[in-house]
PDB file of C-alpha atoms in Angstrom:
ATOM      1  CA  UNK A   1     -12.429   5.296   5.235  1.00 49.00           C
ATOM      2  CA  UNK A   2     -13.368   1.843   4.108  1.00 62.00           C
ATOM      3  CA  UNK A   3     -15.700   1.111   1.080  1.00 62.00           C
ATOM      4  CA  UNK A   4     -18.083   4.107   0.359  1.00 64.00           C
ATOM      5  CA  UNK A   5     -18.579   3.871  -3.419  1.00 80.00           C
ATOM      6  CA  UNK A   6     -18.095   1.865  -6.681  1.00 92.00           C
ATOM      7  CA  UNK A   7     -15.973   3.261  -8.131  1.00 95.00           C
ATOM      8  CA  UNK A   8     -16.528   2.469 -12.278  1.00 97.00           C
ATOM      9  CA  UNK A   9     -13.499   2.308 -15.124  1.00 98.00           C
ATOM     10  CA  UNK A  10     -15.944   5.035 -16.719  1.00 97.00           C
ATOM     11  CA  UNK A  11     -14.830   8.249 -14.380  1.00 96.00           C
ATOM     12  CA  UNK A  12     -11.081   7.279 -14.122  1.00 98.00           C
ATOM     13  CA  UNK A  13      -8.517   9.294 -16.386  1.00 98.00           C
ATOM     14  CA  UNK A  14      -4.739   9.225 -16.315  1.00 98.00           C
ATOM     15  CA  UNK A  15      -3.942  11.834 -13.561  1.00 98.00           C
ATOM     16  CA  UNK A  16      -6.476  10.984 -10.907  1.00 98.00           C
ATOM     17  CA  UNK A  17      -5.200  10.474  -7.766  1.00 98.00           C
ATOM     18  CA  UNK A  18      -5.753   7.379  -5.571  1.00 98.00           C
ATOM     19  CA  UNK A  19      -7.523   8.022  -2.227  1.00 96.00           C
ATOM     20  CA  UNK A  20      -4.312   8.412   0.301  1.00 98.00           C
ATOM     21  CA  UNK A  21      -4.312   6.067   3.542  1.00 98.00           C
ATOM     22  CA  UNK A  22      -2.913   7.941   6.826  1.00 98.00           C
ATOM     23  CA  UNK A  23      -1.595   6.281   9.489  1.00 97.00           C
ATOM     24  CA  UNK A  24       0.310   7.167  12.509  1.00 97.00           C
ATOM     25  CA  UNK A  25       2.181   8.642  14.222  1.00 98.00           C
ATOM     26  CA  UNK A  26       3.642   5.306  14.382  1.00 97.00           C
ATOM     27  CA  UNK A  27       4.540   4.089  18.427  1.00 96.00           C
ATOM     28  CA  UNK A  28       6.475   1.616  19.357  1.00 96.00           C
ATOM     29  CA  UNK A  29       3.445  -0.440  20.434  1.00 95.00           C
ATOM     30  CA  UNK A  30       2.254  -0.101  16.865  1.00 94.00           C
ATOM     31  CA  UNK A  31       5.166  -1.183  15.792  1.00 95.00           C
ATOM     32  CA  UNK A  32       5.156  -4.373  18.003  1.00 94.00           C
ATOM     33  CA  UNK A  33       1.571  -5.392  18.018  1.00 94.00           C
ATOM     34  CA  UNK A  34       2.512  -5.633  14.141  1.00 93.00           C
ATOM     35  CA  UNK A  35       5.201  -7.867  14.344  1.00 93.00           C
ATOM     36  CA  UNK A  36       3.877  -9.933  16.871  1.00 92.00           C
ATOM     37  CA  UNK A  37       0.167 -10.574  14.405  1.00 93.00           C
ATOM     38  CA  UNK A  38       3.505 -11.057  12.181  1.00 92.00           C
ATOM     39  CA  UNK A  39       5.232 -13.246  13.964  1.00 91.00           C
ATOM     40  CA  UNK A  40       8.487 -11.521  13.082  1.00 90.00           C
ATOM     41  CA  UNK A  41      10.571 -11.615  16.200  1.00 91.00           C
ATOM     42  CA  UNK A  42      13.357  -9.586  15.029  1.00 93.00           C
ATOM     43  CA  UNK A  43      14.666  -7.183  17.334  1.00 94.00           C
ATOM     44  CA  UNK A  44      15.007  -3.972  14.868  1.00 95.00           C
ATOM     45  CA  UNK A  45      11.153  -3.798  15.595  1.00 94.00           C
ATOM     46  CA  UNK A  46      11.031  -3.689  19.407  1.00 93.00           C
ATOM     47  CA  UNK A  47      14.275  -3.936  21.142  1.00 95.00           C
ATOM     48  CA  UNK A  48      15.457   0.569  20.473  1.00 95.00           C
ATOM     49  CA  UNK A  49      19.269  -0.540  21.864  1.00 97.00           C
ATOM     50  CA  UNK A  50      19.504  -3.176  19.358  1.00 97.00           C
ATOM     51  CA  UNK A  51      18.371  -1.506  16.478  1.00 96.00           C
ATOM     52  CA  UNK A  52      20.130   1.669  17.217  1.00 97.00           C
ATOM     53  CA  UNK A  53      23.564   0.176  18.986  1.00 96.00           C
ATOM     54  CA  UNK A  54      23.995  -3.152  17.173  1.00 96.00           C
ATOM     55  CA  UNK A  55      22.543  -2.123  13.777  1.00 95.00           C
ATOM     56  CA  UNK A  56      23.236   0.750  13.295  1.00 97.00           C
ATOM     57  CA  UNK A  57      19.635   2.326  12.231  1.00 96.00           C
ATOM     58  CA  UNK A  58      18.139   5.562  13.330  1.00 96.00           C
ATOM     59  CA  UNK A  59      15.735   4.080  15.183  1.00 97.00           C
ATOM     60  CA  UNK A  60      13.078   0.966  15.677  1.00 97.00           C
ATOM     61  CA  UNK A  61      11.918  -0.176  12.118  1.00 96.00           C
ATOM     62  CA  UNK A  62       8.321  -0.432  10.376  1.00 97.00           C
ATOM     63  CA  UNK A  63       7.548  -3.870   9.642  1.00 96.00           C
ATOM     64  CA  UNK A  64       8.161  -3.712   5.362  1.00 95.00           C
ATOM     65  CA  UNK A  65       4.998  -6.143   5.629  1.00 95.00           C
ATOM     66  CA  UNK A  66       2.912  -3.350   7.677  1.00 96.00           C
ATOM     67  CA  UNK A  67       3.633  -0.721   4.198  1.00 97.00           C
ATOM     68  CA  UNK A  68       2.728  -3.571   2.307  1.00 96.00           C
ATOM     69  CA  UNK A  69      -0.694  -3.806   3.709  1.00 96.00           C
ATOM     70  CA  UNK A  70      -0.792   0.027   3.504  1.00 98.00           C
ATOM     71  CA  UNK A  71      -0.998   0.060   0.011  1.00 98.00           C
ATOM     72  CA  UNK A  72      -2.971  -3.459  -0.427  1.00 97.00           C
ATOM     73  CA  UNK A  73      -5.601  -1.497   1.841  1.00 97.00           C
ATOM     74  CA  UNK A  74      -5.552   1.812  -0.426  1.00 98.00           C
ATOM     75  CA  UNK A  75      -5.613   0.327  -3.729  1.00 98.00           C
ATOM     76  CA  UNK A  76      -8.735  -2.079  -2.714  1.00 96.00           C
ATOM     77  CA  UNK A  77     -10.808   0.590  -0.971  1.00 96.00           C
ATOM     78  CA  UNK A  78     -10.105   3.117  -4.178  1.00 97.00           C
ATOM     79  CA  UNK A  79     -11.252   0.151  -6.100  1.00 96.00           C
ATOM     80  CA  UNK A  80     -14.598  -0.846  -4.237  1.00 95.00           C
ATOM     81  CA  UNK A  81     -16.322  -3.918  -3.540  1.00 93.00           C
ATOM     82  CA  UNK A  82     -16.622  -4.768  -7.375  1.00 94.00           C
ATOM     83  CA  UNK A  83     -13.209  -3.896  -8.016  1.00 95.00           C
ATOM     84  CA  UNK A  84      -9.770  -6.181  -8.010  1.00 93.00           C
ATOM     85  CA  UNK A  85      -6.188  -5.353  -7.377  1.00 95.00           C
ATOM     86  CA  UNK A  86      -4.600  -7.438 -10.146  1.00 94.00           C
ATOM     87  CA  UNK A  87      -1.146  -6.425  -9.455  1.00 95.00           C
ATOM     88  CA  UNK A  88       1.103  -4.744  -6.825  1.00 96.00           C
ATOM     89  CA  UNK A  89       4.644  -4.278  -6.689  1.00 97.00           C
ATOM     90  CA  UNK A  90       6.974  -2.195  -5.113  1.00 97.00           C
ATOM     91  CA  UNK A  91      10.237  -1.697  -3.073  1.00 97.00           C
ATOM     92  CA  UNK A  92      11.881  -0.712  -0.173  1.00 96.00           C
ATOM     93  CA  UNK A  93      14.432   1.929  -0.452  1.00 96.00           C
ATOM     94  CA  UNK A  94      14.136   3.484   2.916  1.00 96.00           C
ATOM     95  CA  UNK A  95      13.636   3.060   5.863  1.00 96.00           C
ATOM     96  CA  UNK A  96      10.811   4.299   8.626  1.00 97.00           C
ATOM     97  CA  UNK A  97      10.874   4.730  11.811  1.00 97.00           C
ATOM     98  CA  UNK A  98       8.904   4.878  15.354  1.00 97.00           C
ATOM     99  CA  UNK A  99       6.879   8.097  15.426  1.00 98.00           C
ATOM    100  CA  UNK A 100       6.736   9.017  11.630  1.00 98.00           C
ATOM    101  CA  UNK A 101       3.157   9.535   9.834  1.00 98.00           C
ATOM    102  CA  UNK A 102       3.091   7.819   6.524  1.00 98.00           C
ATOM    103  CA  UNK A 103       1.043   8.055   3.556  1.00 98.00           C
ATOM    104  CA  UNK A 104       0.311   5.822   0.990  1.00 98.00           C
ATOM    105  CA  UNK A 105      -0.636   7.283  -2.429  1.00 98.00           C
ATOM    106  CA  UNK A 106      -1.308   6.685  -5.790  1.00 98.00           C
ATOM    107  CA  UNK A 107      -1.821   8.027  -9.291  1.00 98.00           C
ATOM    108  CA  UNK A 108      -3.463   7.011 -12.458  1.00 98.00           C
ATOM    109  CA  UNK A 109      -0.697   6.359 -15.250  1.00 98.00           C
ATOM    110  CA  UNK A 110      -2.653   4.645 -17.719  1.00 98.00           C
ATOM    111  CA  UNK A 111      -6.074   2.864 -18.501  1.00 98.00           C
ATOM    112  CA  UNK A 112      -7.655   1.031 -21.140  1.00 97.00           C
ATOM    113  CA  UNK A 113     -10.570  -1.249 -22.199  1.00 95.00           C
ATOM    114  CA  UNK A 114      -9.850  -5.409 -22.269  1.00 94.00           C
ATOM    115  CA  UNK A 115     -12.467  -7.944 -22.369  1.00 91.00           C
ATOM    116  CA  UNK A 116     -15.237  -5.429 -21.358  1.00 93.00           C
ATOM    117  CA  UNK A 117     -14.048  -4.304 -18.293  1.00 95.00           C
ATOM    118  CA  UNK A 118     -11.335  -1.565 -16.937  1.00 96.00           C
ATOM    119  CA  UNK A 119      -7.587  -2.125 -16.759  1.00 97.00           C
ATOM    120  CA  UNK A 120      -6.190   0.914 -14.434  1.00 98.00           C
ATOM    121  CA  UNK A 121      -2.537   1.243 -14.088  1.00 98.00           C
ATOM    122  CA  UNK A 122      -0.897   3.413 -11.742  1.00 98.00           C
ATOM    123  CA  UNK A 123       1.987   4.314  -9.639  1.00 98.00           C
ATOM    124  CA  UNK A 124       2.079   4.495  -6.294  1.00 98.00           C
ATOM    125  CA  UNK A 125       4.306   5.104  -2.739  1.00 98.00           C
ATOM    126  CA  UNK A 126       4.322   5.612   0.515  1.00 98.00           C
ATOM    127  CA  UNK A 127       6.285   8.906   2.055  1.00 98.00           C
ATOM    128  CA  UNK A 128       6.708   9.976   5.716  1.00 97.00           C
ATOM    129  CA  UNK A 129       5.594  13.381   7.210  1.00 96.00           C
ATOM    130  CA  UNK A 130       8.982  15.036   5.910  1.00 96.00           C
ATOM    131  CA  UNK A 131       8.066  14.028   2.354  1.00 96.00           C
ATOM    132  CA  UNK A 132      10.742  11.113   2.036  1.00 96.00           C
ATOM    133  CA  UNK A 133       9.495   8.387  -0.084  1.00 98.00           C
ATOM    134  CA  UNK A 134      10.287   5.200   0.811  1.00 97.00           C
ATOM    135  CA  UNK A 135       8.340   2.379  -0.990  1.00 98.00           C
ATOM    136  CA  UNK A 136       7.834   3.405  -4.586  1.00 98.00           C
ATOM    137  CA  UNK A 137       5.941   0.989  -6.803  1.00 98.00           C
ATOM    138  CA  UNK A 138       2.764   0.452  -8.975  1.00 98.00           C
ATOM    139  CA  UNK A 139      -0.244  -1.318  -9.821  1.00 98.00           C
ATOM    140  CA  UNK A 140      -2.980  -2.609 -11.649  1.00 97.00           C
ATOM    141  CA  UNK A 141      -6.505  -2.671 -10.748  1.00 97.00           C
ATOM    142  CA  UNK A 142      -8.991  -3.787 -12.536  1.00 96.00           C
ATOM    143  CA  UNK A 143     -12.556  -1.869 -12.625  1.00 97.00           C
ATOM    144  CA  UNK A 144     -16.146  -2.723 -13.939  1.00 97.00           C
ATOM    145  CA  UNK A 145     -17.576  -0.797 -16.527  1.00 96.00           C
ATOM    146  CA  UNK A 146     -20.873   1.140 -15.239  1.00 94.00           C
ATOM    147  CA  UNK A 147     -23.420  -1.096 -16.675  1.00 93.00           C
ATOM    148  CA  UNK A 148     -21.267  -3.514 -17.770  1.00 93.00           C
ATOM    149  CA  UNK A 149     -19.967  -7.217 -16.377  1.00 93.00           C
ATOM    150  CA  UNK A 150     -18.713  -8.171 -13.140  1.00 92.00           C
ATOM    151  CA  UNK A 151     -15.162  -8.535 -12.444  1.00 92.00           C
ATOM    152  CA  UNK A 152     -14.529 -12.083 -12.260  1.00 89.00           C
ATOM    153  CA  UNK A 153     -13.331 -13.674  -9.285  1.00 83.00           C
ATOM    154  CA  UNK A 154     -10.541 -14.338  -8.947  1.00 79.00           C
ATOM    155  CA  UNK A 155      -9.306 -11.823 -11.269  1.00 77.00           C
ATOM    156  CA  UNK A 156      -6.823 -14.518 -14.460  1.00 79.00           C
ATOM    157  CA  UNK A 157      -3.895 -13.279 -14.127  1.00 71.00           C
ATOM    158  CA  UNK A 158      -2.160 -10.411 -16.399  1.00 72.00           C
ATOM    159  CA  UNK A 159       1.344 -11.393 -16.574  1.00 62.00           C
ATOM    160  CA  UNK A 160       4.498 -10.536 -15.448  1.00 53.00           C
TER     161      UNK A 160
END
């Protein structure tokens, strides 16, 4: 997908929806190749006897850092190149596995004018193929106004 358009604070309402990011099915090379850019050794990512035997899971684990970058990458590519991702937050409350499709997706909760430009709030997650959602959270991303001042960079923060 990438960056195709501006998008501008002046043709988002509460409702929209977020362009979703696809990805997978999920190997276990994808899942390694991860961890290794990651440097997280741990053997829940690579090692299937481990992970299943010793741990206990269903199967070898997505990084929590990969569906992280999931939604990073989906809320900066809805926001465009002029855009900023203020804030991001979420958690992990299940887990994913080799061979799953997941989707990260958002919604627009709220929105509203400060200093001349757009403050977008919305929730977001990503789910697997069967639907489960696993890493609920939310966001704020702040948009120009069409016509109207850069966002500055780097974005001041907006609190807690």
């Amino acid at each position: 997908m990438g960056y195709t358009t501006q998008r501008y604070f002046d043709d988002v309402k509460v409702g929209d929806e977020l362009t979703p990011v696809t990805k997978g099915p999920m190997s276990p090379a994808h899942i390694m190749r991860w961890s290794a850019s990651t440097e997280n050794w741990h053997r829940i990512h690579y090692d299937y006897p481990f992970t299943t035997g010793h741990d206990k899971n269903p199967g070898l684990l997505i990084n929590g850092s990969w569906k992280q970058h999931v939604l990073a990458q989906m809320l900066d590519e809805w926001a465009g190149l002029e855009g900023w991702v203020a804030k991001i937050g979420f958690q992990y409350r299940a887990m994913n596995i080799e061979w799953e499709t997941l989707t990260a997706w958002g919604r627009v909760t709220r929105v509203y004018e400060k200093d001349g430009l757009g403050v977008v709030e919305c929730e977001t997650g990503i789910r697997n193929d069967k639907g489960l959602e696993s890493t609920p959270g939310s966001a704020v991303v702040i948009l120009p106004k069409r016509g109207g001042k850069a966002v500055p960079y780097p974005y001041p923060s907006i609190g807690g």
